Short mmCIF file of C-alpha atoms in Angstrom, two decimals:
data_model
loop_
_atom_site.label_atom_id
_atom_site.label_comp_id
_atom_site.label_asym_id
_atom_site.label_seq_id
_atom_site.Cartn_x
_atom_site.Cartn_y
_atom_site.Cartn_z
CA MET A 1 -21.14 -32.57 36.58
CA GLU A 2 -18.91 -30.00 34.68
CA LEU A 3 -19.89 -28.44 31.44
CA HIS A 4 -17.03 -30.25 29.63
CA ASP A 5 -18.52 -33.54 30.76
CA VAL A 6 -21.87 -32.37 29.54
CA TRP A 7 -20.43 -31.59 26.09
CA PHE A 8 -18.52 -34.97 25.97
CA ILE A 9 -22.00 -36.53 26.37
CA LEU A 10 -23.49 -34.29 23.77
CA ILE A 11 -20.91 -35.04 21.22
CA ALA A 12 -21.42 -38.71 21.93
CA VAL A 13 -25.04 -38.32 21.34
CA LEU A 14 -24.38 -36.25 18.00
CA TRP A 15 -22.15 -39.16 16.60
CA THR A 16 -24.70 -41.71 17.72
CA GLY A 17 -27.43 -39.93 15.76
CA TYR A 18 -25.23 -39.50 12.77
CA PHE A 19 -24.32 -43.24 12.69
CA PHE A 20 -27.97 -44.16 13.27
CA LEU A 21 -29.21 -42.02 10.55
CA GLU A 22 -26.29 -42.02 7.98
CA GLY A 23 -25.74 -45.65 8.67
CA PHE A 24 -28.83 -46.86 6.86
CA ASP A 25 -28.43 -44.50 3.95
CA PHE A 26 -24.96 -45.67 3.52
CA GLY A 27 -26.20 -49.15 3.45
CA VAL A 28 -28.78 -48.45 1.00
CA GLY A 29 -26.05 -46.96 -1.12
CA ILE A 30 -24.10 -50.12 -0.76
CA LEU A 31 -27.10 -52.13 -1.79
CA THR A 32 -27.60 -50.39 -5.02
CA LYS A 33 -24.93 -52.99 -6.25
CA LEU A 34 -25.53 -55.87 -3.97
CA LEU A 35 -29.34 -55.92 -4.01
CA ALA A 36 -30.77 -54.25 -7.11
CA ARG A 37 -30.91 -56.20 -10.22
CA ASP A 38 -31.78 -53.51 -12.72
CA ARG A 39 -32.16 -49.67 -13.01
CA PRO A 40 -35.67 -49.39 -11.78
CA GLU A 41 -34.66 -51.34 -8.50
CA ARG A 42 -31.73 -49.02 -8.16
CA ARG A 43 -34.10 -46.06 -8.54
CA VAL A 44 -36.34 -47.63 -5.78
CA LEU A 45 -33.37 -47.88 -3.46
CA ILE A 46 -32.29 -44.38 -4.10
CA ASN A 47 -35.73 -42.94 -3.59
CA THR A 48 -36.14 -44.49 -0.19
CA ILE A 49 -33.34 -42.12 1.01
CA GLY A 50 -33.61 -39.39 -1.43
CA PRO A 51 -35.67 -37.07 0.83
CA VAL A 52 -33.54 -37.73 3.85
CA TRP A 53 -29.80 -38.35 3.11
CA ASP A 54 -28.81 -34.75 3.13
CA GLY A 55 -30.61 -34.04 6.43
CA ASN A 56 -28.82 -37.02 7.89
CA GLU A 57 -25.55 -35.38 7.19
CA VAL A 58 -26.56 -32.39 9.46
CA TRP A 59 -25.59 -34.69 12.34
CA LEU A 60 -21.97 -34.87 11.14
CA LEU A 61 -21.54 -31.17 10.63
CA THR A 62 -23.01 -30.58 14.05
CA ALA A 63 -20.77 -33.19 15.67
CA GLY A 64 -17.65 -31.63 13.96
CA GLY A 65 -18.57 -28.09 14.83
CA ALA A 66 -19.23 -29.04 18.39
CA THR A 67 -16.07 -30.96 18.84
CA PHE A 68 -14.22 -27.84 17.21
CA ALA A 69 -15.84 -25.41 19.59
CA ALA A 70 -16.05 -27.54 22.88
CA PHE A 71 -12.73 -29.40 22.55
CA PRO A 72 -10.35 -27.47 20.18
CA GLU A 73 -7.29 -29.55 21.25
CA TRP A 74 -9.18 -32.74 20.46
CA TYR A 75 -10.22 -31.42 17.23
CA ALA A 76 -6.77 -30.21 16.20
CA THR A 77 -5.15 -33.41 16.97
CA LEU A 78 -7.79 -35.61 15.40
CA PHE A 79 -7.77 -33.67 12.05
CA SER A 80 -4.13 -33.33 11.88
CA GLY A 81 -3.35 -37.01 12.70
CA PHE A 82 -6.24 -38.47 10.63
CA TYR A 83 -5.87 -35.91 7.86
CA LEU A 84 -5.77 -38.35 4.82
CA PRO A 85 -8.61 -40.77 6.08
CA LEU A 86 -10.92 -37.99 7.02
CA LEU A 87 -10.24 -36.13 3.75
CA LEU A 88 -10.98 -39.12 1.68
CA ILE A 89 -14.21 -39.28 3.71
CA LEU A 90 -14.95 -35.72 2.94
CA VAL A 91 -14.30 -36.32 -0.69
CA CYS A 92 -16.65 -39.25 -0.75
CA LEU A 93 -19.43 -37.30 0.83
CA ILE A 94 -19.09 -34.40 -1.64
CA VAL A 95 -19.04 -36.84 -4.71
CA ARG A 96 -22.00 -38.78 -3.12
CA GLY A 97 -24.07 -35.62 -2.77
CA VAL A 98 -23.33 -34.65 -6.38
CA ALA A 99 -24.16 -38.25 -7.59
CA PHE A 100 -27.53 -38.12 -5.91
CA GLU A 101 -28.28 -34.63 -7.60
CA TYR A 102 -26.77 -35.25 -11.15
CA ARG A 103 -27.68 -39.08 -11.67
CA ALA A 104 -31.14 -38.24 -13.00
CA LYS A 105 -30.29 -34.98 -14.89
CA ARG A 106 -29.52 -36.92 -18.15
CA ALA A 107 -31.24 -39.95 -19.63
CA GLU A 108 -28.17 -41.71 -21.15
CA GLU A 109 -27.49 -45.20 -19.56
CA ASN A 110 -23.71 -44.45 -19.08
CA TRP A 111 -24.27 -41.36 -17.49
CA GLN A 112 -26.85 -42.82 -14.86
CA ARG A 113 -24.66 -46.02 -14.53
CA ASN A 114 -21.51 -44.04 -13.66
CA TRP A 115 -23.32 -41.94 -11.03
CA GLU A 116 -24.78 -44.91 -9.42
CA THR A 117 -21.32 -46.53 -9.28
CA ALA A 118 -20.18 -43.47 -7.54
CA ILE A 119 -22.92 -43.73 -5.00
CA PHE A 120 -21.94 -47.29 -4.30
CA TRP A 121 -18.20 -46.57 -3.68
CA THR A 122 -18.86 -43.32 -1.81
CA SER A 123 -21.22 -45.10 0.54
CA LEU A 124 -18.87 -48.17 1.00
CA LEU A 125 -15.67 -46.21 1.95
CA PRO A 126 -16.93 -43.89 4.47
CA ALA A 127 -18.90 -46.78 6.03
CA PHE A 128 -15.48 -48.54 6.41
CA LEU A 129 -13.34 -45.58 7.26
CA TRP A 130 -15.57 -44.24 10.14
CA GLY A 131 -15.02 -47.69 11.98
CA VAL A 132 -11.26 -47.35 11.32
CA ALA A 133 -11.22 -43.80 12.68
CA PHE A 134 -13.11 -44.66 15.89
CA GLY A 135 -11.25 -47.90 16.39
CA ASN A 136 -8.10 -45.72 16.46
CA ILE A 137 -9.67 -43.08 18.90
CA VAL A 138 -10.70 -45.73 21.31
CA GLY A 139 -7.64 -47.89 21.14
CA GLY A 140 -5.28 -44.96 21.31
CA VAL A 141 -2.76 -43.27 19.04
CA LYS A 142 0.72 -42.02 19.24
CA ILE A 143 0.24 -38.43 20.93
CA ASP A 144 3.45 -36.84 22.42
CA GLN A 145 3.80 -34.33 25.25
CA ASP A 146 2.68 -31.47 23.05
CA PHE A 147 -0.60 -33.33 22.35
CA GLU A 148 0.40 -33.78 18.69
CA TYR A 149 -0.02 -36.93 16.77
CA VAL A 150 3.43 -38.39 15.91
CA GLY A 151 2.49 -41.58 14.12
CA ASN A 152 1.87 -42.05 10.41
CA LEU A 153 -0.72 -43.42 8.12
CA TRP A 154 0.27 -47.06 8.65
CA ASP A 155 -0.02 -46.80 12.35
CA LEU A 156 -3.74 -46.04 11.92
CA LEU A 157 -4.14 -49.33 9.79
CA ASN A 158 -3.77 -51.67 13.02
CA PRO A 159 -5.79 -54.79 13.43
CA HIS A 160 -8.15 -53.36 15.97
CA ALA A 161 -8.88 -50.31 13.78
CA LEU A 162 -9.45 -52.46 10.61
CA LEU A 163 -11.70 -54.66 12.59
CA GLY A 164 -13.67 -51.58 13.67
CA GLY A 165 -13.92 -50.77 9.84
CA LEU A 166 -15.42 -54.07 9.10
CA VAL A 167 -17.89 -53.91 11.94
CA THR A 168 -19.29 -50.40 10.68
CA LEU A 169 -19.34 -51.60 7.18
CA THR A 170 -21.30 -54.66 7.81
CA LEU A 171 -23.43 -53.14 10.48
CA PHE A 172 -24.41 -50.18 8.27
CA THR A 173 -25.20 -52.54 5.41
CA PHE A 174 -27.35 -54.67 7.70
CA HIS A 175 -29.14 -51.40 8.87
CA GLY A 176 -29.67 -50.43 5.20
CA ALA A 177 -30.98 -53.81 4.21
CA VAL A 178 -33.58 -53.82 7.08
CA PHE A 179 -34.42 -50.16 6.15
CA THR A 180 -34.97 -51.34 2.52
CA ALA A 181 -37.17 -54.06 3.69
CA LEU A 182 -39.01 -51.59 5.64
CA LYS A 183 -39.62 -49.13 3.02
CA THR A 184 -40.21 -51.32 -0.15
CA VAL A 185 -42.82 -53.74 -1.45
CA GLY A 186 -42.80 -56.87 -3.76
CA GLU A 187 -39.72 -58.95 -4.50
CA ILE A 188 -37.04 -56.31 -3.53
CA ARG A 189 -38.40 -56.45 0.01
CA GLU A 190 -38.08 -60.10 0.16
CA ARG A 191 -34.56 -60.03 -1.14
CA ALA A 192 -33.73 -57.25 1.28
CA ARG A 193 -34.70 -59.60 4.23
CA LYS A 194 -32.84 -62.44 2.92
CA LEU A 195 -29.77 -60.19 2.53
CA ALA A 196 -30.15 -58.79 5.87
CA LEU A 197 -29.88 -62.15 7.44
CA LYS A 198 -26.58 -63.01 5.74
CA VAL A 199 -25.03 -59.51 6.49
CA GLY A 200 -26.46 -59.51 10.09
CA LEU A 201 -24.76 -62.78 10.78
CA ALA A 202 -21.37 -61.43 9.67
CA THR A 203 -22.02 -58.43 11.59
CA ALA A 204 -22.61 -60.30 14.61
CA VAL A 205 -19.24 -62.14 14.27
CA PHE A 206 -17.21 -58.93 13.59
CA ALA A 207 -19.08 -56.70 16.28
CA SER A 208 -18.86 -59.45 18.98
CA ILE A 209 -14.99 -59.82 18.45
CA PHE A 210 -14.25 -56.05 18.35
CA LEU A 211 -16.52 -55.02 21.13
CA LEU A 212 -15.06 -57.72 23.24
CA TRP A 213 -11.67 -56.76 22.31
CA THR A 214 -12.38 -53.09 23.33
CA GLN A 215 -13.99 -54.14 26.61
CA ILE A 216 -11.05 -56.17 27.72
CA ASP A 217 -8.52 -53.59 26.55
CA SER A 218 -10.13 -50.49 28.27
CA GLY A 219 -13.71 -51.23 29.42
CA ASP A 220 -15.54 -51.09 32.82
CA ALA A 221 -18.83 -52.35 34.20
CA LYS A 222 -20.90 -49.48 32.33
CA SER A 223 -19.36 -50.18 28.84
CA LEU A 224 -19.97 -54.04 29.57
CA VAL A 225 -23.80 -53.29 29.96
CA ALA A 226 -23.62 -51.47 26.68
CA LEU A 227 -21.88 -54.35 25.05
CA VAL A 228 -24.50 -56.76 26.26
CA VAL A 229 -27.31 -54.56 25.12
CA ALA A 230 -25.69 -54.00 21.65
CA VAL A 231 -25.32 -57.80 21.11
CA GLY A 232 -28.77 -58.57 22.35
CA ALA A 233 -30.36 -55.95 20.14
CA LEU A 234 -28.52 -57.25 17.08
CA VAL A 235 -29.91 -60.83 17.90
CA ALA A 236 -33.36 -59.44 18.25
CA ALA A 237 -33.04 -57.56 14.91
CA LEU A 238 -32.21 -60.73 13.19
CA VAL A 239 -34.98 -62.64 14.81
CA ALA A 240 -37.50 -59.76 13.96
CA ASN A 241 -36.12 -59.78 10.32
CA GLN A 242 -36.79 -63.43 9.88
CA ALA A 243 -40.27 -63.07 11.43
CA GLY A 244 -40.98 -60.41 8.78
CA ARG A 245 -41.38 -57.75 11.45
CA GLU A 246 -39.35 -55.04 9.59
CA GLY A 247 -40.41 -52.08 11.92
CA TRP A 248 -39.16 -53.91 15.12
CA SER A 249 -36.02 -55.17 13.05
CA PHE A 250 -35.10 -51.65 12.10
CA ALA A 251 -35.71 -50.40 15.66
CA PHE A 252 -33.37 -53.20 17.18
CA SER A 253 -30.69 -52.52 14.40
CA GLY A 254 -30.79 -48.92 15.50
CA VAL A 255 -30.63 -49.74 19.29
CA THR A 256 -27.48 -51.85 18.37
CA ILE A 257 -25.77 -48.79 16.75
CA VAL A 258 -26.77 -46.71 19.71
CA ALA A 259 -25.43 -49.25 22.21
CA ALA A 260 -22.22 -49.98 20.36
CA VAL A 261 -21.35 -46.21 19.95
CA ALA A 262 -22.38 -45.67 23.63
CA MET A 263 -19.85 -48.45 24.60
CA LEU A 264 -17.21 -46.67 22.63
CA PHE A 265 -17.56 -43.47 24.36
CA LEU A 266 -17.85 -45.05 27.75
CA THR A 267 -14.53 -46.86 27.32
CA LEU A 268 -12.96 -43.55 26.16
CA PHE A 269 -14.15 -41.28 28.97
CA PRO A 270 -12.54 -39.17 30.50
CA ASN A 271 -10.12 -39.32 27.65
CA VAL A 272 -11.01 -37.90 24.30
CA MET A 273 -7.88 -39.38 22.47
CA PRO A 274 -5.67 -41.64 24.61
CA SER A 275 -2.02 -41.75 23.94
CA THR A 276 -0.07 -44.97 23.57
CA LEU A 277 3.09 -43.33 24.18
CA ASP A 278 2.32 -42.10 27.85
CA GLU A 279 -0.99 -42.04 29.35
CA ASN A 280 -0.09 -38.63 30.87
CA TRP A 281 0.09 -37.34 27.34
CA SER A 282 -3.50 -38.26 26.53
CA LEU A 283 -6.17 -35.59 25.64
CA THR A 284 -8.85 -35.61 28.13
CA VAL A 285 -12.26 -33.71 28.56
CA THR A 286 -10.23 -31.35 30.91
CA ASN A 287 -7.04 -30.52 29.20
CA ALA A 288 -8.77 -30.53 25.67
CA SER A 289 -11.77 -28.49 26.44
CA SER A 290 -12.77 -24.67 25.77
CA SER A 291 -13.14 -22.12 28.39
CA PRO A 292 -16.25 -22.46 30.66
CA TYR A 293 -17.70 -19.27 29.27
CA THR A 294 -17.47 -20.75 25.70
CA LEU A 295 -19.12 -23.95 26.84
CA LYS A 296 -21.91 -21.97 28.52
CA ILE A 297 -22.82 -19.84 25.30
CA MET A 298 -22.72 -23.21 23.34
CA THR A 299 -25.08 -24.92 25.84
CA TRP A 300 -27.68 -22.19 25.45
CA CYS A 301 -27.35 -22.31 21.72
CA ALA A 302 -27.75 -26.01 21.59
CA GLY A 303 -30.74 -25.75 23.91
CA ILE A 304 -32.50 -23.50 21.37
CA ALA A 305 -31.60 -25.00 17.97
CA THR A 306 -31.73 -28.71 18.91
CA PRO A 307 -35.44 -29.06 19.24
CA ILE A 308 -35.96 -27.14 15.98
CA VAL A 309 -33.60 -29.48 14.09
CA LEU A 310 -35.37 -32.51 15.61
CA LEU A 311 -38.70 -31.18 14.75
CA TYR A 312 -38.21 -30.59 11.11
CA GLN A 313 -36.28 -33.82 10.58
CA GLY A 314 -38.99 -35.84 12.26
CA TRP A 315 -41.57 -34.22 10.11
CA THR A 316 -39.47 -35.14 6.90
CA TYR A 317 -39.43 -38.82 7.93
CA TRP A 318 -43.13 -38.58 8.69
CA VAL A 319 -44.01 -37.13 5.44
CA PHE A 320 -42.13 -39.75 3.35
CA ARG A 321 -42.95 -42.75 5.46
CA LYS A 322 -44.80 -44.78 2.85
CA ARG A 323 -43.36 -47.95 1.02
CA ILE A 324 -42.49 -47.80 -2.60
CA GLY A 325 -41.61 -50.30 -5.40
CA THR A 326 -40.83 -50.53 -9.03
CA GLN A 327 -44.40 -49.83 -9.85
CA HIS A 328 -44.02 -46.25 -8.45
CA ILE A 329 -41.19 -45.70 -10.97
CA ALA A 330 -42.60 -44.04 -14.00
CA GLU A 331 -40.29 -45.75 -16.49
CA ALA A 332 -40.99 -49.16 -15.25
CA ALA A 333 -44.66 -48.52 -15.42
CA HIS A 334 -44.24 -48.14 -19.24
#
């Protein structure tokens, strides 16, 4: 296996990790409006992800940096062609981080309510736009013979990509609801389980259509296996949720995300951005990659740094593993 193939797999792993981890905290951010009934409950939801949300974003930074270093042609075409959607995602992530930090800095109701509203919208929009972006990457875009994107914004808003956006939006919301049920106690835990069922059923419909569409369009036997695993894991997550087994439900919802992302990258390989104008103009792992020497240096760096990142992030989740409820919120206790 060539190094550019290895780095394609590693980038797929990084995106998978990002969607698994950031997926549930996007979902929790969305649930601050859909599930929480008052400020103490919104504080409970925010506190479930408070210690980990910024660490989850490390996976996005690493995925972007790895793409830039390993596949500069892919990075250049992706960020120039998808400039406005990716800029909107970046702005949302910046505002979202500010909202988490500033929300509790003042006690005024309007101040906290406005930042909580910002958390909701800056969780919902990226959750939708990431699906639109990957729907376009897998489905193909207008790339010319110079490997440059020649389409416009409206070309990105095609039915396949918009359906991909609905899949990630509902899947992340379901993932967040299951995580909320796993991390909370009392009434909010029960309501999270009930909402997870409703959102999970919508996810099953959207995901089945989108993944089957993708499989018919560009899939093979390997991607079909990943599709079956994704759908089966989603059904298992719903069953475990109904049985009150939140740990298993969260694990299966995570497997759903992993299998779905794996399927997208399996249908993509050996391309990294297919061209809808001429398949010979598609960006591939070969024509979009850096030099072998660059990839070799990156491999050594990743081999040293990755275990360290995994260890400290795993330690964070272990330290903040206990459930919380409104009784743990100081203002609610009074």
